[in-house]
mmCIF file of C-alpha atoms in Angstrom:
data_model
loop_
_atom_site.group_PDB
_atom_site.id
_atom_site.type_symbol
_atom_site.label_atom_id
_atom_site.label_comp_id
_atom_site.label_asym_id
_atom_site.label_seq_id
_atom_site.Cartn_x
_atom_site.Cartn_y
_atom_site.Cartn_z
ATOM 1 C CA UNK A 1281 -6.517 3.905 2.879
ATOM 2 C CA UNK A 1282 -10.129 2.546 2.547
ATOM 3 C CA UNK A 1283 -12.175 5.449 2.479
ATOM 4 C CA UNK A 1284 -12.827 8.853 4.290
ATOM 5 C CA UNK A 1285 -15.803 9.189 6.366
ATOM 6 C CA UNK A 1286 -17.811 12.105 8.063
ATOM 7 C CA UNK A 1287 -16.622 12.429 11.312
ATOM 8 C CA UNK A 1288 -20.301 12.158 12.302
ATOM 9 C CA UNK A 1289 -19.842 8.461 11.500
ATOM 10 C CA UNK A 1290 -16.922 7.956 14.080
ATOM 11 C CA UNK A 1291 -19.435 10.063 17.058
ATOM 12 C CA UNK A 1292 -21.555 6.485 18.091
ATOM 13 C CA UNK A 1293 -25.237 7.862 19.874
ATOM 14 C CA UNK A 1294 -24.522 5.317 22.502
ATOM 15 C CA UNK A 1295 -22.019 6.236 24.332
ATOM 16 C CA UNK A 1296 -23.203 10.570 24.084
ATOM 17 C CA UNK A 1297 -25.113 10.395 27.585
ATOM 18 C CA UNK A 1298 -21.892 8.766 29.516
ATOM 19 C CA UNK A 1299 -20.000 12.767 28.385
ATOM 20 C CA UNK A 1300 -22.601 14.665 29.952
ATOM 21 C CA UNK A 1301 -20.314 14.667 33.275
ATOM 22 C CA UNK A 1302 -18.278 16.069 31.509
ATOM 23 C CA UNK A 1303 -20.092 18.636 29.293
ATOM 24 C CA UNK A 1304 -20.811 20.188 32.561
ATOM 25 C CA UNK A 1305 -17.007 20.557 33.993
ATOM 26 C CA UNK A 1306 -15.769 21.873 30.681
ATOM 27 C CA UNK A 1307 -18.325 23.916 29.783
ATOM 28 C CA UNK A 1308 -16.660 26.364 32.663
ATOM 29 C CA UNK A 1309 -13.047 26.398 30.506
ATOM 30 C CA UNK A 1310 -14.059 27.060 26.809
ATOM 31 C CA UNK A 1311 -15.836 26.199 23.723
ATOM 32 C CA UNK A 1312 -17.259 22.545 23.922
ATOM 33 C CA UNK A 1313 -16.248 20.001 21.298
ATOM 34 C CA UNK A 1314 -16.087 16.195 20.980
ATOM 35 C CA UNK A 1315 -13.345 13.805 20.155
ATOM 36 C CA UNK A 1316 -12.052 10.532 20.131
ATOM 37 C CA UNK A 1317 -8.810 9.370 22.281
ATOM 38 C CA UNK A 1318 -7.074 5.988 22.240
ATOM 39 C CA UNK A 1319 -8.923 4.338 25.721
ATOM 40 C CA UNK A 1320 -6.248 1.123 25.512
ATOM 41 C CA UNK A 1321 -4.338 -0.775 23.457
ATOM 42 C CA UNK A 1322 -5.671 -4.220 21.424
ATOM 43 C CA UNK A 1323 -1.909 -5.645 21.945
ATOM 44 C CA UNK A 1324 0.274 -6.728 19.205
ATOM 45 C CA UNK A 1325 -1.590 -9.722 18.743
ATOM 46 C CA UNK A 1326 -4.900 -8.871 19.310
ATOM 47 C CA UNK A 1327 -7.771 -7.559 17.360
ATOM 48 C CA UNK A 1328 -9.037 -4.035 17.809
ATOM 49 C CA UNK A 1329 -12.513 -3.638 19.363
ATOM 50 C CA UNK A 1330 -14.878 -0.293 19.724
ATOM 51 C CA UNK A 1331 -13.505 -0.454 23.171
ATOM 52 C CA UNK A 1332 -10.434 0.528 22.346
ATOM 53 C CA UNK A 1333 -11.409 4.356 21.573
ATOM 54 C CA UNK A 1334 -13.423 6.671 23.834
ATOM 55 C CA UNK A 1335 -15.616 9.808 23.052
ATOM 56 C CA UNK A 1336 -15.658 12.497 25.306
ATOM 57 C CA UNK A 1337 -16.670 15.976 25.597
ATOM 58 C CA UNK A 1338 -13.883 18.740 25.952
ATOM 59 C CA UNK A 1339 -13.076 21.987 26.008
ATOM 60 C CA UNK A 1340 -10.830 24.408 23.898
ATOM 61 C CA UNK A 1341 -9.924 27.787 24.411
ATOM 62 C CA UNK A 1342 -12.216 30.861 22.980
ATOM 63 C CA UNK A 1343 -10.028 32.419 21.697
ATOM 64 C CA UNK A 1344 -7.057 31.808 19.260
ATOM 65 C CA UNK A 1345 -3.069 33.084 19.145
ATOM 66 C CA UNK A 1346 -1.652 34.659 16.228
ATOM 67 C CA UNK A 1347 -0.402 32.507 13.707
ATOM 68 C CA UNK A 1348 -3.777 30.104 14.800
ATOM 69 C CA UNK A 1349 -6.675 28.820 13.401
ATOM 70 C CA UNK A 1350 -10.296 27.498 14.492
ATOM 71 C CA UNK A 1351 -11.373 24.625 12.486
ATOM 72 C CA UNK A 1352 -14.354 23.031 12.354
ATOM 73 C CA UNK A 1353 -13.856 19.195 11.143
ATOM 74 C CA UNK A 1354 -15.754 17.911 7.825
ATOM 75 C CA UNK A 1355 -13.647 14.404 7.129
ATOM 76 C CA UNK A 1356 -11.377 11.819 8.518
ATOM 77 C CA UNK A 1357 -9.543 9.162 6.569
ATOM 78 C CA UNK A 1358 -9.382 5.964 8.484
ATOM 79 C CA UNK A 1359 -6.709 3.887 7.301
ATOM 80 C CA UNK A 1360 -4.704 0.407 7.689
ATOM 81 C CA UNK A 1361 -1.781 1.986 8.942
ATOM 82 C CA UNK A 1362 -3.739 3.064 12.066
ATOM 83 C CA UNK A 1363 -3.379 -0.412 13.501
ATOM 84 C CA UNK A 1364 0.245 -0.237 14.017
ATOM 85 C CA UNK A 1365 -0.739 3.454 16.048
ATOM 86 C CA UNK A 1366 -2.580 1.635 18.226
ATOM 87 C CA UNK A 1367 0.653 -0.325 19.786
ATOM 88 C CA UNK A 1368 3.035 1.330 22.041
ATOM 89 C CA UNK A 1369 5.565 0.598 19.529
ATOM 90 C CA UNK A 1370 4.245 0.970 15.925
ATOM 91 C CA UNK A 1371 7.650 -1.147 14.430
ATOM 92 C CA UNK A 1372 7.690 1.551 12.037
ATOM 93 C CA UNK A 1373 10.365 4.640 12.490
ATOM 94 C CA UNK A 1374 8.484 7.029 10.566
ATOM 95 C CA UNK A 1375 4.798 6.301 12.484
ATOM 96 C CA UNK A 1376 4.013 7.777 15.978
ATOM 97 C CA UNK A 1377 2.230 6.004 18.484
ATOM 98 C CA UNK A 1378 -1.325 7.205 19.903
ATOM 99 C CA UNK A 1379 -1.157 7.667 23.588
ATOM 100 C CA UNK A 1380 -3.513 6.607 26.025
ATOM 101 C CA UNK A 1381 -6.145 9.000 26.852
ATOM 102 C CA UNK A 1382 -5.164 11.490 24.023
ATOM 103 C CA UNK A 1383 -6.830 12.452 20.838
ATOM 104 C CA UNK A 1384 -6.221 9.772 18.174
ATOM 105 C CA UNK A 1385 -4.961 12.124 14.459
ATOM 106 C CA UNK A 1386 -4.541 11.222 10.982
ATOM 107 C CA UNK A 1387 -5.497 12.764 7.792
ATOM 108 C CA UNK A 1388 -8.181 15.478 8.172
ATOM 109 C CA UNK A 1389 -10.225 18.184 6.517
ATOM 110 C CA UNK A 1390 -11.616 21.024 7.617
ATOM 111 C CA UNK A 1391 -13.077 24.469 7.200
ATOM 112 C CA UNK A 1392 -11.475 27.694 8.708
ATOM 113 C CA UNK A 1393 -14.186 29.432 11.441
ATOM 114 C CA UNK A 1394 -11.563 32.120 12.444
ATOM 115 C CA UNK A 1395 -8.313 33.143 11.234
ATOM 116 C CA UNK A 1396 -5.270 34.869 12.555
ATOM 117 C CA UNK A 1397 -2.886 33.449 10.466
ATOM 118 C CA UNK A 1398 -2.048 35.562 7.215
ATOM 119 C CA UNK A 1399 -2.461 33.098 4.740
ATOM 120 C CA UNK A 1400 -5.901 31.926 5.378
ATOM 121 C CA UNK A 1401 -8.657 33.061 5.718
ATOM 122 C CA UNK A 1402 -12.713 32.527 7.140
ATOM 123 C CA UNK A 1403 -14.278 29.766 4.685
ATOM 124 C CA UNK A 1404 -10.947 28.027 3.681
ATOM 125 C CA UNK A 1405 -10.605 24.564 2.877
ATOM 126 C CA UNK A 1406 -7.594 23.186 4.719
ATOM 127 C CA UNK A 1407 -6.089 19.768 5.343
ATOM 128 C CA UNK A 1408 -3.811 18.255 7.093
ATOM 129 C CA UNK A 1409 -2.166 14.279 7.995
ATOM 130 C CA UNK A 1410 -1.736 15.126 12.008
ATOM 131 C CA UNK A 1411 -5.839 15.878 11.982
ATOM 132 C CA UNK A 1412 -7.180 15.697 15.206
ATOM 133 C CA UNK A 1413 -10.071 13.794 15.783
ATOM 134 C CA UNK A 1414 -12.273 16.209 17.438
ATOM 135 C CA UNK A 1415 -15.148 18.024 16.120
ATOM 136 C CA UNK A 1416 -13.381 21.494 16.299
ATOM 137 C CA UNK A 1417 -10.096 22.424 16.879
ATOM 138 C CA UNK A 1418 -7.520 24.758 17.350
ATOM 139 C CA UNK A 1419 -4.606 24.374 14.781
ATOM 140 C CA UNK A 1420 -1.037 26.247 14.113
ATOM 141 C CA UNK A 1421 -1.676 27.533 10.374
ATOM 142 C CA UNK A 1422 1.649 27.194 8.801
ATOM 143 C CA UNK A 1423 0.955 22.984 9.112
ATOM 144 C CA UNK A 1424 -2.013 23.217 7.585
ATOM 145 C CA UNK A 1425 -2.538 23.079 3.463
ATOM 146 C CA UNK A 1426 -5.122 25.341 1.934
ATOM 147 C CA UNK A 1427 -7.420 23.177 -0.471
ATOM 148 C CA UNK A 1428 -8.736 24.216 -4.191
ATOM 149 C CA UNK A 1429 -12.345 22.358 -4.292
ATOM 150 C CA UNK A 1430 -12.918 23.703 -7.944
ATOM 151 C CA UNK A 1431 -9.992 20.994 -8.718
ATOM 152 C CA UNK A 1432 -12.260 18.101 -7.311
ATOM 153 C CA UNK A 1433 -15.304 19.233 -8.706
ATOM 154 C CA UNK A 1434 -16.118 20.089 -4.995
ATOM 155 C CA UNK A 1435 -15.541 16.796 -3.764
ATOM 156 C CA UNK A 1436 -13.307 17.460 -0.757
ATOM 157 C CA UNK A 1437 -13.061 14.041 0.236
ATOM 158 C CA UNK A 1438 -11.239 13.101 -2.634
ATOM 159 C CA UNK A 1439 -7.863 15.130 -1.171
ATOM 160 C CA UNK A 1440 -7.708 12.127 1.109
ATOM 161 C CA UNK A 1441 -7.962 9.566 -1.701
ATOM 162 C CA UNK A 1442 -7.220 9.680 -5.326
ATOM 163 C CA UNK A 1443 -5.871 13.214 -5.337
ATOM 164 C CA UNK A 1444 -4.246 12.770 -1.963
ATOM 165 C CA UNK A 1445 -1.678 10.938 -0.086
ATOM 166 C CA UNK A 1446 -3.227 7.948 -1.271
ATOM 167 C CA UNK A 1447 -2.719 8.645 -5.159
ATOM 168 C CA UNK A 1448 0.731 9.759 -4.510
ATOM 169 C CA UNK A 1449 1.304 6.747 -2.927
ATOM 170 C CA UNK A 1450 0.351 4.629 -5.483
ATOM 171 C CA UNK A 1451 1.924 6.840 -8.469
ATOM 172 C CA UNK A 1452 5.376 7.255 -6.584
ATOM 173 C CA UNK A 1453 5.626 3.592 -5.574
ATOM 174 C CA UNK A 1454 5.497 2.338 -9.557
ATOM 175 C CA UNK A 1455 6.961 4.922 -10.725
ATOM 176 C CA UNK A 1456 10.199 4.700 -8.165
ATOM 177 C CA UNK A 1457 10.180 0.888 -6.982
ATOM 178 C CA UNK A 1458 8.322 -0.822 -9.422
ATOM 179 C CA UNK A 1459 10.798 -0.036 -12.749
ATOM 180 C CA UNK A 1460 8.047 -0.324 -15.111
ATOM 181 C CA UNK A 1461 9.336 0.442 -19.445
ATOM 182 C CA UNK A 1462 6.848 0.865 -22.349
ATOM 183 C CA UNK A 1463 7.147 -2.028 -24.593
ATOM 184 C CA UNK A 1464 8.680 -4.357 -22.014
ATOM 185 C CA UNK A 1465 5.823 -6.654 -21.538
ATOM 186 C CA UNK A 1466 5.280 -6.750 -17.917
ATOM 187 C CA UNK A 1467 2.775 -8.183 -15.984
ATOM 188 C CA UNK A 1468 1.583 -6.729 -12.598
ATOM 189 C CA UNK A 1469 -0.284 -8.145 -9.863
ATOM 190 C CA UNK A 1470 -2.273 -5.933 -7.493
ATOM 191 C CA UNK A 1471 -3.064 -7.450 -3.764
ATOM 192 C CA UNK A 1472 -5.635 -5.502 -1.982
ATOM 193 C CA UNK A 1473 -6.789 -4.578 -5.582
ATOM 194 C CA UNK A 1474 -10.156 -2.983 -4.771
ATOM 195 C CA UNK A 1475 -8.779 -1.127 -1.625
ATOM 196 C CA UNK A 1476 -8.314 2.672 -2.073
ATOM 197 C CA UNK A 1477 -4.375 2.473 -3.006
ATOM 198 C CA UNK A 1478 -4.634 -0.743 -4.478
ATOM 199 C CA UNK A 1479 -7.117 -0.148 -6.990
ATOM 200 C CA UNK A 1480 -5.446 3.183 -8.321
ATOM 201 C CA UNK A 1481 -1.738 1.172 -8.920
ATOM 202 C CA UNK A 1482 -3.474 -1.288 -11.191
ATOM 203 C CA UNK A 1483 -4.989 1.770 -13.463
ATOM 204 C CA UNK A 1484 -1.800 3.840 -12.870
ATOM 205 C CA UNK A 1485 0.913 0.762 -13.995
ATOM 206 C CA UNK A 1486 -1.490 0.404 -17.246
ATOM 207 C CA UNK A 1487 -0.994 3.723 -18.155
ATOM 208 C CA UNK A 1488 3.109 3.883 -17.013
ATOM 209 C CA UNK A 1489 3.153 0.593 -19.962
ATOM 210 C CA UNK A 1490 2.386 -3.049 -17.738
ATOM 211 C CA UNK A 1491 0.690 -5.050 -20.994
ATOM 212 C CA UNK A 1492 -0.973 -6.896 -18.006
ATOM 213 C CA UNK A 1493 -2.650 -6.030 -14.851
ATOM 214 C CA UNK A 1494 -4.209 -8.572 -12.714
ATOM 215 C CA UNK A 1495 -6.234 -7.819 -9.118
ATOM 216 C CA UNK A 1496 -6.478 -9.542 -6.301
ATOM 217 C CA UNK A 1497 -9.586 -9.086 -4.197
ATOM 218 C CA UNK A 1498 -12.002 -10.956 -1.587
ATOM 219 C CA UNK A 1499 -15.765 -10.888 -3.068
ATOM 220 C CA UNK A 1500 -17.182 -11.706 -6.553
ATOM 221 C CA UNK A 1501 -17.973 -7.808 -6.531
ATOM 222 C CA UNK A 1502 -14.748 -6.190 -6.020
ATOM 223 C CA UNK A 1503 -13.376 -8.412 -8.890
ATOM 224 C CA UNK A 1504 -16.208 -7.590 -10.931
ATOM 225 C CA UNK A 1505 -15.625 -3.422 -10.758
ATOM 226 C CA UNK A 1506 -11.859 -4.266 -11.003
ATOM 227 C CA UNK A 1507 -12.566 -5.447 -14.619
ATOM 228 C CA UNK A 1508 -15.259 -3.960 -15.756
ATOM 229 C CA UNK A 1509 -14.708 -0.072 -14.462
ATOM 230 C CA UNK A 1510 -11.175 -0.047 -13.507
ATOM 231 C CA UNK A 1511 -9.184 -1.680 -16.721
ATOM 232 C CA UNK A 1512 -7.543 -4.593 -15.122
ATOM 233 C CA UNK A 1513 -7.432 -7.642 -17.346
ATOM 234 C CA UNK A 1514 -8.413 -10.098 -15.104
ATOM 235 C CA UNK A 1515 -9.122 -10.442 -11.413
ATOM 236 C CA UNK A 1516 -8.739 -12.996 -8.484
ATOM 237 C CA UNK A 1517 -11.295 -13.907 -5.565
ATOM 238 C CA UNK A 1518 -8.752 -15.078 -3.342
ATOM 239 C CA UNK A 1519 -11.659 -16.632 -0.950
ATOM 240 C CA UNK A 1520 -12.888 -18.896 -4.140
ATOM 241 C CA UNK A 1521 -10.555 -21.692 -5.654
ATOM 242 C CA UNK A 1522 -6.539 -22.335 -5.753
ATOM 243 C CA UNK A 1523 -4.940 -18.862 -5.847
ATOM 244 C CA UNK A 1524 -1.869 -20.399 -7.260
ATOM 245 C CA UNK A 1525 -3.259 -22.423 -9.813
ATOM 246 C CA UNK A 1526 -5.533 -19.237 -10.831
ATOM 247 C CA UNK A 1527 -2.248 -16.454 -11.037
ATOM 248 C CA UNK A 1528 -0.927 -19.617 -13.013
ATOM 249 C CA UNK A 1529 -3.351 -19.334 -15.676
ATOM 250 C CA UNK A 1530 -3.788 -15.689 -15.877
ATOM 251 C CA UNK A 1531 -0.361 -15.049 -15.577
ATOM 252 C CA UNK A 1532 1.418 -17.527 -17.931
ATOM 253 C CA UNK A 1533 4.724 -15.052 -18.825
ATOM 254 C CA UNK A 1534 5.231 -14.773 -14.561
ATOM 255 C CA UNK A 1535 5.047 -11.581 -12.686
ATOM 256 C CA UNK A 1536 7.440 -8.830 -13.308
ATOM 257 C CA UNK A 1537 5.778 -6.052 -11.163
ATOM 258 C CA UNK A 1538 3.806 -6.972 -7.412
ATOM 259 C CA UNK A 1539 1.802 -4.501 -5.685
ATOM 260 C CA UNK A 1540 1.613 -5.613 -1.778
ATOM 261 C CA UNK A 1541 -1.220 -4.247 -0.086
ATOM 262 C CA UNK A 1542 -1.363 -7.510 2.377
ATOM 263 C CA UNK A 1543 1.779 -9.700 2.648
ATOM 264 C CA UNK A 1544 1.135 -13.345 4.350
ATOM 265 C CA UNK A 1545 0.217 -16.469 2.668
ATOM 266 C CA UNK A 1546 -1.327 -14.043 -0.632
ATOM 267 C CA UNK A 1547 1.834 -12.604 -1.281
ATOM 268 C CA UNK A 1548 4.271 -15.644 -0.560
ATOM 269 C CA UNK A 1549 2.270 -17.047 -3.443
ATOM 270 C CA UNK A 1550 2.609 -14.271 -5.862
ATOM 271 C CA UNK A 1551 6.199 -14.171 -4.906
ATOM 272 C CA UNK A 1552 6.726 -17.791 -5.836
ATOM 273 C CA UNK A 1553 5.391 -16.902 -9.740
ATOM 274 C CA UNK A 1554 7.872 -13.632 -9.866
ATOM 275 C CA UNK A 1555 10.663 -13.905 -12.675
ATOM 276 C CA UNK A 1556 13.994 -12.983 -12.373
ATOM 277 C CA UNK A 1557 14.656 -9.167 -11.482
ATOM 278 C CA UNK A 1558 11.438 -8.432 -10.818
ATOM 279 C CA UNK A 1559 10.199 -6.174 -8.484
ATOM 280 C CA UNK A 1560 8.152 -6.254 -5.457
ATOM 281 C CA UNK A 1561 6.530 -2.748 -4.449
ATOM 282 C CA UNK A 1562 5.806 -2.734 -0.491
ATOM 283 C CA UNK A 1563 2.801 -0.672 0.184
ATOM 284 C CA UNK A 1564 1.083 -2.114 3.213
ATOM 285 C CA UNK A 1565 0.642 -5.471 5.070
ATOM 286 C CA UNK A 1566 -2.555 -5.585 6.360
ATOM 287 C CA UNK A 1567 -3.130 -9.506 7.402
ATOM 288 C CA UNK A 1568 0.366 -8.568 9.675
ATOM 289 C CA UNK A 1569 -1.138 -6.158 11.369
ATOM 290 C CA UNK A 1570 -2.732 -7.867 14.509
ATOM 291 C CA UNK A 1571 0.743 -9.713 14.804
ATOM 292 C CA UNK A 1572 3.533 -9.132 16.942
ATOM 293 C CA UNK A 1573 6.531 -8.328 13.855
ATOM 294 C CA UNK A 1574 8.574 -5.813 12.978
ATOM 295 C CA UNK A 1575 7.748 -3.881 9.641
ATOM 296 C CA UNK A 1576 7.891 -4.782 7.015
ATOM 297 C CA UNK A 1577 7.625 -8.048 8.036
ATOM 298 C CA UNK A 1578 10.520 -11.007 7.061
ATOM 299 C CA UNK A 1579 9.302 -14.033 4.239
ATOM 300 C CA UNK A 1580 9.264 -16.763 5.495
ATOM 301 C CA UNK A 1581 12.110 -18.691 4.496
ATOM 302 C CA UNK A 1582 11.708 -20.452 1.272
ATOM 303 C CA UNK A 1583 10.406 -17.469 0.114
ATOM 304 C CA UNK A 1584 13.094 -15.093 0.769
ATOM 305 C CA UNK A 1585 15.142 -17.524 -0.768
ATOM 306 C CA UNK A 1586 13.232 -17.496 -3.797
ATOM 307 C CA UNK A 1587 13.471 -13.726 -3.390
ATOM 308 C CA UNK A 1588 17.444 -13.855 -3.454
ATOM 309 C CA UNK A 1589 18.100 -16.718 -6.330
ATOM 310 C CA UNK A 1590 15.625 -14.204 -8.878
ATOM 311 C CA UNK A 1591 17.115 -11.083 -7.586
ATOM 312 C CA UNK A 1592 13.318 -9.769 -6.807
ATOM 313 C CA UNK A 1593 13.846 -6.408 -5.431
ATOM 314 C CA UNK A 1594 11.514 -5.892 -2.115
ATOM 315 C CA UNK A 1595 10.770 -2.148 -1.066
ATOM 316 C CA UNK A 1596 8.750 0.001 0.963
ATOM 317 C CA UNK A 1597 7.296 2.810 -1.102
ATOM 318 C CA UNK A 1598 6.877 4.929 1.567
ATOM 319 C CA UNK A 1599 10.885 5.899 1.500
ATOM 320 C CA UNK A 1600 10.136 7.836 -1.387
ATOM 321 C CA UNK A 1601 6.712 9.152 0.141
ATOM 322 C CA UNK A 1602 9.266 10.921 3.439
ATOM 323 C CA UNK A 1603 11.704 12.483 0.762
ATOM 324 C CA UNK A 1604 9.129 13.713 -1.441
ATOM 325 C CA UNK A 1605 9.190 17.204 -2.720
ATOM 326 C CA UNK A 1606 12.710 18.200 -0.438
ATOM 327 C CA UNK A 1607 15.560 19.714 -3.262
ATOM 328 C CA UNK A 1608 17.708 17.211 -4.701
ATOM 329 C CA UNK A 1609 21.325 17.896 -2.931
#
């Protein structure tokens, strides 16, 4: 996930007048609110455009059902992942298509305005990863998960980042897939190092015992913060110079450990420097995204037969993301 944003940001000026129409039908059904629906689909090879989403005006009912909750909407976390929601068929069998027309969700937060559920109350902080993204809404309260801002230091936004989903992600994903040992000498590589997931692995594998973390990253800037603020040894501007030469020099024992935020032509080259039982840790592939392939996409060729003469393990950290917290059997 990149960041989260006030949903104020999402709510363009520009298109406000063109839901006045209908402002006036639904202001005869129910409260008013605003929210953004999936108007079509970019196609599995095309790029998403504004165009793509519609705000309109609504209506929701005045009053709530027991066991409900009013919300009023204070973030959204708008993530990579999203992309593959906006295709009919997301590739993916544990993501859900958006439909056309209806309200897009992901990971929200929100504040109660009025409660009838027993376990929260006016003034909560709640959250929840099937957020609608409407300005107010009407939610069942046993899905939702009441939030403690005192452990944030107030900063709500952060349960959709570093103390959210998107920590866990990170954390799980070494510490199940990527089979890193104190005192083993391993060197990881971070794609997508400055992005919200990517730039917590690199920290986390440093303190699980890598000897060696190296980023990956697309401006002077990004690499920069990775080094100086972060704690990774070195960094990569994949846009400047020979990527392969670069990994080469920085990583002169090979890569045991591979964080893949992006997949394509980046990560066939990290691949290629992997030693033998390595391990490659599959967290996203955003430069896939816009294309037409299944998930997680296949290597090409020579690489996936690198892949099987070093025994390089190659999986998806979120398997351990669906199973976590059920009871062992």
């Amino acid at each position: 996930m990149e960041e989260s944003l006030p949903l104020g940001f999402l709510l363009s000026t520009h298109v406000r007048a063109a839901c006045e129409i209908q402002h006036r039908i639904a202001a005869k059904a129910g409260m008013i609110i605003q929210r953004v629906v999936l108007n079509s689909r970019p196609g599995k090879n095309g790029v998403p455009v504004a165009e793509n989403f519609r705000l309109e005006q609504s209506a929701i009912a005045d009053t709530i059902q027991a066991g409900q909750v009013r919300v009023r909407t204070l973030y959204l976390s708008v993530d990579p992942y999203m992309r593959c929601r906006m295709n009919e068929d997301t590739g993916s069998d544990y993501l859900l298509p958006w439909q056309l027309s209806e309200v897009a969700d992901g990971g929200g937060i929100g504040i109660v305005e009025e409660s009838k559920h027993d376990n929260l109350a006016k003034g909560d902080f709640v959250i929840s990863f099937s957020w609608p993204w409407q300005t107010v809404a009407i939610l069942d309260g046993s899905l939702l998960q009441k939030l403690v801002p005192q452990l944030v230091n107030g900063h709500l936004s952060y349960f959709l980042g570093a103390a959210g989903i998107t920590g866990l992600t990170a954390l799980l994903g070494i510490k199940e897939k990527g089979h890193v040992s104190v005192g083993a000498n391993q060197t990881m590589v971070v794609s997508g190092a400055a992005g919200a997931c990517g730039s917590l692995a690199g920290q986390i594998g440093r303190l699980e015992g890598c000897s060696r973390v190296v980023g990956i990253a697309g401006t002077d800037e990004k690499c920069s913060i990775l080094v100086q603020e972060m704690g990774f040894d070195a960094a990569i501007n994949y846009k400047k110079g020979d990527v392969a030469e670069q990994l080469r020099k920085l990583c002169p024992g090979g890569v045991d450990v591979y964080f893949d935020n992006v997949g394509g032509d980046i990560s066939d080259t990290v691949i290629s420097q992997m030693n033998r039982n390595s391990h490659i840790i599959l967290c996203g592939q955003i430069s896939q995204y816009n294309k037409d392939v299944p998930y997680p996409p296949p290597l090409p060729p020579d690489i996936e037969k690198i892949r099987k003469e070093r025994n390089i393990t190659r999986q998806l950290c979120q398997q351990d993301m669906q199973n976590f917290g059920e009871p062992e059997s």
